[in-house]
mmCIF file of C-alpha atoms and ligand atoms in Angstrom:
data_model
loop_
_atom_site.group_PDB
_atom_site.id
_atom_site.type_symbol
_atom_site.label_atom_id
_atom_site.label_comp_id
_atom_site.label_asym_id
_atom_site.label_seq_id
_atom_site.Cartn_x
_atom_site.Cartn_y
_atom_site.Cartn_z
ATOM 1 C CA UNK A 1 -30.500 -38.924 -87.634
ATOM 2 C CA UNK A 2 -29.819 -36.406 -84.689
ATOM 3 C CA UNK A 3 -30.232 -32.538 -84.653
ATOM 4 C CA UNK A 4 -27.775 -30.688 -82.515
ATOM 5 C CA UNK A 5 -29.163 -27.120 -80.754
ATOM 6 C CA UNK A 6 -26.495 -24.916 -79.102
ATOM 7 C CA UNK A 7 -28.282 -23.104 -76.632
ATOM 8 C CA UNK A 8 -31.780 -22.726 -77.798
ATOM 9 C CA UNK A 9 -33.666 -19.654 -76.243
ATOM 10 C CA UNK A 10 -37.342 -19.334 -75.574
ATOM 11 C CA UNK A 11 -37.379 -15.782 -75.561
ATOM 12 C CA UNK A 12 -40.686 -14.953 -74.265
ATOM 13 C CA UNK A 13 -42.712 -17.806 -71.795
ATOM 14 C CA UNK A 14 -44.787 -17.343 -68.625
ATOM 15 C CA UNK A 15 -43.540 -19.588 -65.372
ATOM 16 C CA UNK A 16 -46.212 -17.875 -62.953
ATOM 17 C CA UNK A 17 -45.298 -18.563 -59.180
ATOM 18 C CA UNK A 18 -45.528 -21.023 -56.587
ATOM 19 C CA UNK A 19 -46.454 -24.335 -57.266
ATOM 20 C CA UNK A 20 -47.003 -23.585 -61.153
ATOM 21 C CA UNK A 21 -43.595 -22.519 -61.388
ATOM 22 C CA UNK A 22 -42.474 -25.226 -59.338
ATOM 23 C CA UNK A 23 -43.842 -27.699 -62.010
ATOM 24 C CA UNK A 24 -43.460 -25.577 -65.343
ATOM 25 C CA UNK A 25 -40.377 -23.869 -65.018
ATOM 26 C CA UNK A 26 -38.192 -26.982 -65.087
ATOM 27 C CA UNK A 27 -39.290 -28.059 -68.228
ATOM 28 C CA UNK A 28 -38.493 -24.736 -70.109
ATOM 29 C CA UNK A 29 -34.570 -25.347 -68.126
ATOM 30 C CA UNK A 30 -34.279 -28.994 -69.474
ATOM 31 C CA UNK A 31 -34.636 -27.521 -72.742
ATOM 32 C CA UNK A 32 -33.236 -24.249 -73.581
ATOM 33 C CA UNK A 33 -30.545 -22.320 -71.976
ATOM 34 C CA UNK A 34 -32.431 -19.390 -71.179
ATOM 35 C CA UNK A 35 -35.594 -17.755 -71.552
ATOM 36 C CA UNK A 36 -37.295 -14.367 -71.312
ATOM 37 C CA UNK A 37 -39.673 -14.521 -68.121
ATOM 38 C CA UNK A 38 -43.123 -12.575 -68.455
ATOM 39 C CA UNK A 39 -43.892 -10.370 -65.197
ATOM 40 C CA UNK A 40 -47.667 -10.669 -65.153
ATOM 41 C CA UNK A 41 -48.319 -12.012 -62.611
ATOM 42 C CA UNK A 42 -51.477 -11.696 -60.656
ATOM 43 C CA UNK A 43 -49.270 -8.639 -58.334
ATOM 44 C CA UNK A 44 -47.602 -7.631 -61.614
ATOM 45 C CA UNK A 45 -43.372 -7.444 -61.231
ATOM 46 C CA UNK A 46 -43.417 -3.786 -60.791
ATOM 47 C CA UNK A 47 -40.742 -3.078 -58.657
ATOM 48 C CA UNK A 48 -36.600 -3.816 -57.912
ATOM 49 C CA UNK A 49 -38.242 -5.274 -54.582
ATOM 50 C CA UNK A 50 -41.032 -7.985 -56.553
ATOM 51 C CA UNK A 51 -38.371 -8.160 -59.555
ATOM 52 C CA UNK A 52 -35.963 -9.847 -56.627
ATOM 53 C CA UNK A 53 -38.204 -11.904 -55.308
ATOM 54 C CA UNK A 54 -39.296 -13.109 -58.428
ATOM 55 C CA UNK A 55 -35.771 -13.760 -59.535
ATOM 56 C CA UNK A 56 -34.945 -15.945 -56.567
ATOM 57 C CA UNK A 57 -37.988 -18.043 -57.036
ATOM 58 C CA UNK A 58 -37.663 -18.622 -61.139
ATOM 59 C CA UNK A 59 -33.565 -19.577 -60.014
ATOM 60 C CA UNK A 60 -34.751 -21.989 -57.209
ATOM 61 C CA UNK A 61 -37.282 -23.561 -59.155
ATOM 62 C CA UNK A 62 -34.724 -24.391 -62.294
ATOM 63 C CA UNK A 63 -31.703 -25.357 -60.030
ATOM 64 C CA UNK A 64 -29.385 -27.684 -61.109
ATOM 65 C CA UNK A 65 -30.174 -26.912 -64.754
ATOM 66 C CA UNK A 66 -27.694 -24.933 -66.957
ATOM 67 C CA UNK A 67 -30.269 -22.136 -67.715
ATOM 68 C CA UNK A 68 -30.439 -18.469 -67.329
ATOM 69 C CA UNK A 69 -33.258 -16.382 -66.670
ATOM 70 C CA UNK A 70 -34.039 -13.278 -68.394
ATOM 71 C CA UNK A 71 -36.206 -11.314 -66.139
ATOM 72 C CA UNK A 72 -38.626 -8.237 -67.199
ATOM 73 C CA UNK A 73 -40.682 -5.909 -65.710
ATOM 74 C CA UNK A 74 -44.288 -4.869 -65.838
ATOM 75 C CA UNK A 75 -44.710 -1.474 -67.547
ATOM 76 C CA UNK A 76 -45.823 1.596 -66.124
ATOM 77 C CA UNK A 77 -44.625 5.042 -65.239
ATOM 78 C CA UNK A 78 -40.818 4.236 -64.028
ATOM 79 C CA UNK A 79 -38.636 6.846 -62.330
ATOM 80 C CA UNK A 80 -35.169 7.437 -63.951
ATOM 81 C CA UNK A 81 -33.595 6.300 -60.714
ATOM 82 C CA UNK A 82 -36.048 3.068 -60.678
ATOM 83 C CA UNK A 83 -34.726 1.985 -64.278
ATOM 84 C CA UNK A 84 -31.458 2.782 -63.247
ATOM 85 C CA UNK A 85 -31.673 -0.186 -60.346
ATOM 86 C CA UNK A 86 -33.473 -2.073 -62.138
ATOM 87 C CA UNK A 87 -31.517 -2.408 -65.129
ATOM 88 C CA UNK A 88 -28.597 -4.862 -64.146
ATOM 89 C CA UNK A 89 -31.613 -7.184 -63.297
ATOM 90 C CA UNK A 90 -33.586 -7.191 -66.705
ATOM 91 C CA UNK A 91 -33.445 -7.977 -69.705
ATOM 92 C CA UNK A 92 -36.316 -5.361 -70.798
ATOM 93 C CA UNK A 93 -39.981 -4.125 -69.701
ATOM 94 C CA UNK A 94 -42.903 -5.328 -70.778
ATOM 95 C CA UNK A 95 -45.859 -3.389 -72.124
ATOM 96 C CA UNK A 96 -49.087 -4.560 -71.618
ATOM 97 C CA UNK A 97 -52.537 -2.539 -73.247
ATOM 98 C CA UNK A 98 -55.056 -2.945 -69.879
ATOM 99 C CA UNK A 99 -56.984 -5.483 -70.228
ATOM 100 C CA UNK A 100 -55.654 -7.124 -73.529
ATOM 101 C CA UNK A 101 -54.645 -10.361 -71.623
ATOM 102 C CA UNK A 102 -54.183 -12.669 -68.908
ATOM 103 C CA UNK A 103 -53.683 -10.559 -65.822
ATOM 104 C CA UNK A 104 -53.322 -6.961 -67.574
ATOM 105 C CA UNK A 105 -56.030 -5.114 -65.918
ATOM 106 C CA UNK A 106 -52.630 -2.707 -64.442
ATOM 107 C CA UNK A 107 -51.502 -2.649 -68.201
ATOM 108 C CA UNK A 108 -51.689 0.991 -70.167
ATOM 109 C CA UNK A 109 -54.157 2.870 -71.501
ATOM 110 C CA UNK A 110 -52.950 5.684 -73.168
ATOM 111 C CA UNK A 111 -49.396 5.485 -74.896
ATOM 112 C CA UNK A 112 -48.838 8.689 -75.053
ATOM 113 C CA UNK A 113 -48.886 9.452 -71.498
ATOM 114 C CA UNK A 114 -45.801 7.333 -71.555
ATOM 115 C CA UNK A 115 -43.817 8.888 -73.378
ATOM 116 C CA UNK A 116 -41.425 9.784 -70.602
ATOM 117 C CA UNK A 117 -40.888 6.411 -69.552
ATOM 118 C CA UNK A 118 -40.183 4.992 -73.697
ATOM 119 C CA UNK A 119 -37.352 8.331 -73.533
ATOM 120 C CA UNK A 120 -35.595 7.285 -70.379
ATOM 121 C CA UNK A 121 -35.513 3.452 -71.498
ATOM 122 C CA UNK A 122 -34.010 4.914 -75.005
ATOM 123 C CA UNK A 123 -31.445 6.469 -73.193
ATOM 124 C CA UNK A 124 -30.590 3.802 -70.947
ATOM 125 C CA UNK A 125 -30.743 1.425 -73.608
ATOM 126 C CA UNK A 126 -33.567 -0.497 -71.825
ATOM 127 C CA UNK A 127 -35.351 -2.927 -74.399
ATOM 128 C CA UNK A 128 -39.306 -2.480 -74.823
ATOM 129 C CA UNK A 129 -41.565 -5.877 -74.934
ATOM 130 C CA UNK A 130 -45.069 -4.999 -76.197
ATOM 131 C CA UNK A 131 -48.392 -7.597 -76.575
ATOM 132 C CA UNK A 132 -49.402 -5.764 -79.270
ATOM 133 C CA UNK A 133 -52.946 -5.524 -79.720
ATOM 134 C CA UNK A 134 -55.786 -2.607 -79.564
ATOM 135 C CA UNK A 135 -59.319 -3.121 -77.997
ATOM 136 C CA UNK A 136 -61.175 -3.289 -81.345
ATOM 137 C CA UNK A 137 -62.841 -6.202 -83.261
ATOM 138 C CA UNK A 138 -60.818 -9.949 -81.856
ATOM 139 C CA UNK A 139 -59.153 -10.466 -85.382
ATOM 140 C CA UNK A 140 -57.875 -6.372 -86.540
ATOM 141 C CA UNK A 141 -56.367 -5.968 -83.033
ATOM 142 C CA UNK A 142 -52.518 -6.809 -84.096
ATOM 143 C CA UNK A 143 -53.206 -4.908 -87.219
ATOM 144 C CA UNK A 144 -55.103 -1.926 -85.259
ATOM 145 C CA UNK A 145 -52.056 -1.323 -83.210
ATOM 146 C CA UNK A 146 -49.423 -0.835 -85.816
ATOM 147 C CA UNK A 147 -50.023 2.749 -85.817
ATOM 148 C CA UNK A 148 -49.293 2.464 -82.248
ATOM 149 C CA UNK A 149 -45.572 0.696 -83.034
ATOM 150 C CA UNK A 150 -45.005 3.438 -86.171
ATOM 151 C CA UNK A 151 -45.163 6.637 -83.358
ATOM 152 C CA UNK A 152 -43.131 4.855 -80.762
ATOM 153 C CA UNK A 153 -40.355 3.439 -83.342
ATOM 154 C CA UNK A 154 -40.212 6.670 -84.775
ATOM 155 C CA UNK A 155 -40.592 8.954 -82.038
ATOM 156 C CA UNK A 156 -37.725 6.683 -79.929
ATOM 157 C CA UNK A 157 -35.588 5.875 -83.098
ATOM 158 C CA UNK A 158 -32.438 4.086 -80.792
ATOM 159 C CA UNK A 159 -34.979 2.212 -78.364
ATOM 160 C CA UNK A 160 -34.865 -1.978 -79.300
ATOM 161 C CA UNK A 161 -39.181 -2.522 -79.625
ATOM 162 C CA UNK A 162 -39.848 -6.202 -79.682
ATOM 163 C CA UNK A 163 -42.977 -6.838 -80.768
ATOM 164 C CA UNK A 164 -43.928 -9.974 -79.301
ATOM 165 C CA UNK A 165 -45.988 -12.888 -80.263
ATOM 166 C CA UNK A 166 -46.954 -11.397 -83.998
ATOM 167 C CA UNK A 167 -49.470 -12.848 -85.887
ATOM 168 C CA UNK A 168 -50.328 -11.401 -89.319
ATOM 169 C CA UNK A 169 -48.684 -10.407 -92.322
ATOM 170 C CA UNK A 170 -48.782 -7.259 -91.827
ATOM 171 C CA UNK A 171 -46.039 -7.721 -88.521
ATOM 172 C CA UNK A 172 -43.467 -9.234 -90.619
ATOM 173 C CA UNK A 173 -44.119 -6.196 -93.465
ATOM 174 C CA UNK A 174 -43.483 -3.635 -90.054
ATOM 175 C CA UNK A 175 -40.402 -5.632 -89.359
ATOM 176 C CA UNK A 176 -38.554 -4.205 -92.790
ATOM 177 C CA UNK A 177 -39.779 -0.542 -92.253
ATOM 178 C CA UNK A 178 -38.200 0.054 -89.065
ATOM 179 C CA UNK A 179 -34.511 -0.284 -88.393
ATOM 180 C CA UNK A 180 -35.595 -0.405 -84.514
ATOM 181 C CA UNK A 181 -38.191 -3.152 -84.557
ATOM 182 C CA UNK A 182 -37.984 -6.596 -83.692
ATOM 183 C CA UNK A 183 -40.082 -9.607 -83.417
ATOM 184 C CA UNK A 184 -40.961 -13.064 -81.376
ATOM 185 C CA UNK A 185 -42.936 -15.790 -82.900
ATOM 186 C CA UNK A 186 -44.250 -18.759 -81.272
ATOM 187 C CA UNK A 187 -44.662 -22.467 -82.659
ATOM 188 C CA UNK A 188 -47.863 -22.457 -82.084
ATOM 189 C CA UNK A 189 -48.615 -19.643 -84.606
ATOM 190 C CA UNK A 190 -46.461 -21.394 -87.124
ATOM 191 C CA UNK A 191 -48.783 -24.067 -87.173
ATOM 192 C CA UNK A 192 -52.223 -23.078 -86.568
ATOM 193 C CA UNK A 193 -55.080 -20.982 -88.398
ATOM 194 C CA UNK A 194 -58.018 -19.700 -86.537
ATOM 195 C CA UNK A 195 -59.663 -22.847 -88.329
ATOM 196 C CA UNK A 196 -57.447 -25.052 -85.418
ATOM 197 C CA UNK A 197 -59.253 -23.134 -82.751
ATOM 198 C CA UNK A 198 -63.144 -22.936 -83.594
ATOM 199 C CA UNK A 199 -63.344 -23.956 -87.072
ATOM 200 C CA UNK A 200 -64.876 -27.126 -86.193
ATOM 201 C CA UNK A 201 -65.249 -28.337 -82.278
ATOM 202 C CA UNK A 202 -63.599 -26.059 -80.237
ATOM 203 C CA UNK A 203 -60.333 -26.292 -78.858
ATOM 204 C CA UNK A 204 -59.774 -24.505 -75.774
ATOM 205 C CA UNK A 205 -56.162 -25.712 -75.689
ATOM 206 C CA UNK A 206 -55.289 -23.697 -78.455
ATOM 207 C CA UNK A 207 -56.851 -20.162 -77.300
ATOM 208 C CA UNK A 208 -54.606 -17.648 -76.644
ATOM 209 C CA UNK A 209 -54.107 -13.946 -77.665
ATOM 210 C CA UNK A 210 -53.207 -13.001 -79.671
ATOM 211 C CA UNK A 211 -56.009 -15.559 -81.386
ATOM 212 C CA UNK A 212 -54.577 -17.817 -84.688
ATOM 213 C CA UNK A 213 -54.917 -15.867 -87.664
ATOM 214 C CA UNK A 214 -55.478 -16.787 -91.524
ATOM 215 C CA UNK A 215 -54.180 -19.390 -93.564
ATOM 216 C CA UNK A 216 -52.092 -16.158 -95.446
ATOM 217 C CA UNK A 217 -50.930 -14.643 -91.677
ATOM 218 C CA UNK A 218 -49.647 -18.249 -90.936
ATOM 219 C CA UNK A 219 -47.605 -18.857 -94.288
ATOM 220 C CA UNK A 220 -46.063 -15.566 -93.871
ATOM 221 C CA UNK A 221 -44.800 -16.038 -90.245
ATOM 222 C CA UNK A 222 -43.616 -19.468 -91.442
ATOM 223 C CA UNK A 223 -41.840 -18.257 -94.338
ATOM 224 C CA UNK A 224 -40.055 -15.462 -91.942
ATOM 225 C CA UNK A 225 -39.210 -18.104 -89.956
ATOM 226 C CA UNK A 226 -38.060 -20.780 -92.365
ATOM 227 C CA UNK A 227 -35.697 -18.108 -93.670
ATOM 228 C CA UNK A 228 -34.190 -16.786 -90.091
ATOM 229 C CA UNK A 229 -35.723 -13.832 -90.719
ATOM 230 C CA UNK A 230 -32.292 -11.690 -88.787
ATOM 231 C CA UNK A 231 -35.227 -9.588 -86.640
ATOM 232 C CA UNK A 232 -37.385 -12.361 -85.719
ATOM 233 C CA UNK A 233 -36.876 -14.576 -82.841
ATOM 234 C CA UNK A 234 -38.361 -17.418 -81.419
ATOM 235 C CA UNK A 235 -40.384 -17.077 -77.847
ATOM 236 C CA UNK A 236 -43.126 -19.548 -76.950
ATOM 237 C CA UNK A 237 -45.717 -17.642 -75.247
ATOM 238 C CA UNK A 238 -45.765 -21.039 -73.279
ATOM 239 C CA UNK A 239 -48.527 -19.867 -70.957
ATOM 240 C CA UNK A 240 -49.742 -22.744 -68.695
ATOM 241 C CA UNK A 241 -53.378 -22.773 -67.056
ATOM 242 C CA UNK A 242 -54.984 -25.539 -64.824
ATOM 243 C CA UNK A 243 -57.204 -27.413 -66.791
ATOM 244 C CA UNK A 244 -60.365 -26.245 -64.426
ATOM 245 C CA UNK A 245 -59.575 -22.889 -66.160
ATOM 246 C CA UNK A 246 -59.221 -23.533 -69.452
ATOM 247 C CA UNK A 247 -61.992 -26.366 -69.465
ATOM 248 C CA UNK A 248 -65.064 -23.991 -68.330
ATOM 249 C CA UNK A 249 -66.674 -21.306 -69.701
ATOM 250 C CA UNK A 250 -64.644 -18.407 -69.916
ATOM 251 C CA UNK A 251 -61.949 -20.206 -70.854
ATOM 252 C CA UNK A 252 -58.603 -18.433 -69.598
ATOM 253 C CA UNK A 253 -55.979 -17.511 -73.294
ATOM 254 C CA UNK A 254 -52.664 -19.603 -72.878
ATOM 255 C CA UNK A 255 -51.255 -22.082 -75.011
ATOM 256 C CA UNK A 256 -48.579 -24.820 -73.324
ATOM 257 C CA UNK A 257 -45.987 -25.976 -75.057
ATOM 258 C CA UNK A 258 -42.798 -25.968 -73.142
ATOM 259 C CA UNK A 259 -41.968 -29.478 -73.474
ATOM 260 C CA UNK A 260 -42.900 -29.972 -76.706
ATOM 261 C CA UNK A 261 -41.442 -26.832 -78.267
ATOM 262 C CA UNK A 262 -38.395 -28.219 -79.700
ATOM 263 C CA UNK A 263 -39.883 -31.137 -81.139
ATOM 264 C CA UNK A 264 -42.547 -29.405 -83.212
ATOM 265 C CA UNK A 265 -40.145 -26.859 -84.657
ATOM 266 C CA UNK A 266 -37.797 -29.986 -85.493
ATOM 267 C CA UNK A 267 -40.383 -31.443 -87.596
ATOM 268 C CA UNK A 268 -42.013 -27.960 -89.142
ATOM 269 C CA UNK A 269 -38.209 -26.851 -90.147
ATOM 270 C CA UNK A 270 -37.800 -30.271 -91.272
ATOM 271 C CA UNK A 271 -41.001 -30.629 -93.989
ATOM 272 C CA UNK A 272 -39.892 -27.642 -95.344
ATOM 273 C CA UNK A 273 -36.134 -28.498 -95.593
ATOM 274 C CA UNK A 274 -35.367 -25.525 -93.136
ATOM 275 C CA UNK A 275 -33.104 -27.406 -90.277
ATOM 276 C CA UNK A 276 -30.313 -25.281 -91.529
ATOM 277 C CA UNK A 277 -32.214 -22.188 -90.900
ATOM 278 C CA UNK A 278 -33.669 -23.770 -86.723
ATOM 279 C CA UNK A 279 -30.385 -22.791 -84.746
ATOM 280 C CA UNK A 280 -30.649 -18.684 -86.201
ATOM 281 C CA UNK A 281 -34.098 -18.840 -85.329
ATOM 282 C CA UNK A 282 -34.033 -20.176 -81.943
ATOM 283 C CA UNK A 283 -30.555 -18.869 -80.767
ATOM 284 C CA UNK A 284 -28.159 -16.732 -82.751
ATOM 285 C CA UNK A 285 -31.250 -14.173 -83.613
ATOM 286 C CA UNK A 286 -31.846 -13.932 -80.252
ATOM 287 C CA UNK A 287 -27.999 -13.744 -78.926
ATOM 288 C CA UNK A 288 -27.320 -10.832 -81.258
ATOM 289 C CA UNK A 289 -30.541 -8.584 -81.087
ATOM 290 C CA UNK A 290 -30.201 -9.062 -77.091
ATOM 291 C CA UNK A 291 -26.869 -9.188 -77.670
ATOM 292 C CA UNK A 292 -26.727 -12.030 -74.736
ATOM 293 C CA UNK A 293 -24.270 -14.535 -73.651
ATOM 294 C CA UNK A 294 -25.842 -17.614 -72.746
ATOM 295 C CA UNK A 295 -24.665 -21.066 -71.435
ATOM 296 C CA UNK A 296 -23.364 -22.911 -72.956
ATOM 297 C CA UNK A 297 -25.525 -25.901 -73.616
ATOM 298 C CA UNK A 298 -26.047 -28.522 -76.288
ATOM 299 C CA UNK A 299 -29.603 -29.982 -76.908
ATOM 300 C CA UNK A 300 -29.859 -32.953 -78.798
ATOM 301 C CA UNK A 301 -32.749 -34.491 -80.995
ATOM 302 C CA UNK A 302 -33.342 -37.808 -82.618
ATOM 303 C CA UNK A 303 -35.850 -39.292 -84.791
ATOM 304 C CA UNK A 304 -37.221 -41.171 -81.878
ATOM 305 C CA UNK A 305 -41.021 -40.799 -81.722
ATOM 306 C CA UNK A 306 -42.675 -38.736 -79.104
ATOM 307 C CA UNK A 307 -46.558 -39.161 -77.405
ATOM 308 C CA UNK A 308 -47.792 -35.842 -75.965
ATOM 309 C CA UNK A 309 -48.618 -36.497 -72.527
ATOM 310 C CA UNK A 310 -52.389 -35.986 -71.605
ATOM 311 C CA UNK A 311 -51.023 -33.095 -69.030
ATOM 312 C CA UNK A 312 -48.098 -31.715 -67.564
ATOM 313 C CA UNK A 313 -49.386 -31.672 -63.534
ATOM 314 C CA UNK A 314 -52.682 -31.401 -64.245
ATOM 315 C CA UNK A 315 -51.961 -28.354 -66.971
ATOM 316 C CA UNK A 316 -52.720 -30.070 -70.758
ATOM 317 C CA UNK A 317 -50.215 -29.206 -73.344
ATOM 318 C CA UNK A 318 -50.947 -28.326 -77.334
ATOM 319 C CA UNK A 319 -52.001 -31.766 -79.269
ATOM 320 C CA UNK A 320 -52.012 -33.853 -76.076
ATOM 321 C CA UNK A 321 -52.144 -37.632 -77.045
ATOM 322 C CA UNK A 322 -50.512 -37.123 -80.468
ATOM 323 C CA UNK A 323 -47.210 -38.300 -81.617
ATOM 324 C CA UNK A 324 -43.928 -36.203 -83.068
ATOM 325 C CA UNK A 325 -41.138 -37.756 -84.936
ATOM 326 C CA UNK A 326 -38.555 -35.803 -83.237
ATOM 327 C CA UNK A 327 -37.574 -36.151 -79.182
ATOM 328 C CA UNK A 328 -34.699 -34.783 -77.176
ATOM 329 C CA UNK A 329 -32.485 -37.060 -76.467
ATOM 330 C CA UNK A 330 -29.784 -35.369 -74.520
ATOM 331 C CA UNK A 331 -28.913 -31.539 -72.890
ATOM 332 C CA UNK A 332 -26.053 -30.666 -70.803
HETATM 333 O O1 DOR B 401 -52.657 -16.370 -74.578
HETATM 334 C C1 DOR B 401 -51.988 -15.696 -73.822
HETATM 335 N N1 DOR B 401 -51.747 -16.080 -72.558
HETATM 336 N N2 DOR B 401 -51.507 -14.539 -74.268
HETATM 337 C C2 DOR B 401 -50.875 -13.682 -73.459
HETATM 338 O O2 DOR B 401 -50.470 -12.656 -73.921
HETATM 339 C C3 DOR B 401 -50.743 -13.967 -72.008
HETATM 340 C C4 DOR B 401 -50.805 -15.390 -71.750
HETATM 341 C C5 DOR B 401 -50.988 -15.728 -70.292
HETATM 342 O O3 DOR B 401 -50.351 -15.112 -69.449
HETATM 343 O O4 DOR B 401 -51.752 -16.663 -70.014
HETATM 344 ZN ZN1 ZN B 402 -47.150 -13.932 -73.235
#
């Protein structure tokens, strides 16, 4: 039994630089024929000048592999004639609340003093990437900062809002209200509940932000997902950490899965007799919303078991050591 994948997308997934991206970003090219890079790095992606650079490194580092990279920016207070430049490079800009994540501290404090910025990407038809969450209580941030993604979809009714990563019910419910917004989902909240994380010993390797939800969150993501929801895409969050950081105290929020991405979503869409539904959700959403051409690239899987390696260079992925049903078995 084979599946066959026509250009899968991972439309949201973190490569960092040097010799991180040197080891990750490989693996996300072997497997999908493009994906959206994140721009936070530790000197955010904030300018046509860093946006270059980074370019040239994510292409060197996935040579030889038929994969495109969708490149964002960092958000903050653009000039017209910056977006201008910058928009034959990008796919979109990201928004990050300060502080809400992994290297954020530059992110935004107060929305509305942005407003300038959200008009000028509405005009120029420049896609807006938000992490989503307020600064309140860990498990009513997503929730807290829908009233954030009601002013902006209604005050810029013809910009594209993706709101990435969701995690709660209440996300796919936003999804139907507003012609404008749009989604990304990762595996990894398909499949786990806050339960996974510190119900019983605690998992660093599945702490991220946003943090796994409830057992009702998860089953409505899943069933958006199971039905290629036509607004909700598929985007990893793949967000690799050394072990030393995510094995301490203050353990750093990234889940990896690059390598493993296609395999669990093989078996989820499998159990629940969804493998019709897999190519929508991770490609044809995705092509049409972004309306994006990618390679194109064929990515086989058979029912040829897989172990999860312990780590990836010395960066551990989701349920290292256990075994999926489904591996790739060809790309190209
Ligand atoms: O868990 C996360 N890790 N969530 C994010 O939003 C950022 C990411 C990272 O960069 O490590
Ligand atoms: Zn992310």
């Amino acid at each position: 039994m084979t599946i066959e994948l026509q250009s899968p997308l991972d439309m949201h997934v973190h490569f960092r630089q040097d010799a991180m991206l040197r080891n990750v970003a490989p693996l996300t090219a072997k497997h999908f024929a493009g994906a959206v890079v994140m721009p936070n790095l530790v000197s955010p992606i904030d300018s046509l000048e860093r946006l270059l650079w980074y370019t040239d490194q994510v292409k060197q580092a996935t040579e030889g592999e038929l994969f495109d990279p969708y490149m964002t920016l960092f958000f903050r207070d653009y000039t017209r004639e910056e977006l201008v430049a910058a928009k034959p490079q990008i796919i979109g800009i990201k928004l990050y609340p300060a502080g809400a994540t992994t290297n954020s501290d530059r992110g935004v404090s107060q929305i509305h003093t942005m407003f300038g910025v959200l008009a000028l990407m509405e005009e120029l038809d420049i896609p807006l990437l938000v992490h989503g969450e307020s600064n309140g209580f860990v498990m009513d941030r997503e929730k807290e900062f829908q009233v954030v993604y009601r002013e902006i979809a209604s005050t810029f009714p013809k910009l594209r809002i993706v709101m990435e990563h969701i995690t709660t019910a209440e996300a796919i419910g936003l999804l139907d209200e507003y012609s404008n917004l749009y989604a990304t989902v990762t595996p990894h909240h398909l499949l786990l509940t806050l339960d996974d994380v510190v119900g019983g010993l605690m998992d660093p390797h599945l702490f991220c932000k946003p943090i796994a939800k409830r057992p009702e969150d998860r089953q409505a993501l899943l069933t958006a997902a199971l039905n290629a929801h036509p607004k909700l895409m598929h985007g990893s969050d793949s967000a690799p950490h050394p072990i030393t950081s995510k094995e301490c105290p203050g353990c750093a929020a990234g889940i990896f899965t690059a390598p493993i991405i296609l395999s669990l979503l093989a078996e989820l869409f499998e159990k629940h007799n969804a493998l019709d539904k897999l190519q929508s959700f991770v490609s044809n959403n995705a092509v049409r919303i972004y309306r994006l051409s990618p390679p194109p690239k064929t990515v086989v899987l058979t029912k040829s078991p897989m172990v999860i390696p312990a780590n990836y260079h010395g960066v551990v992925p989701m349920w290292a050591g256990k075994t999926l049903p489904w591996s790739i078995a060809d790309f190209g």
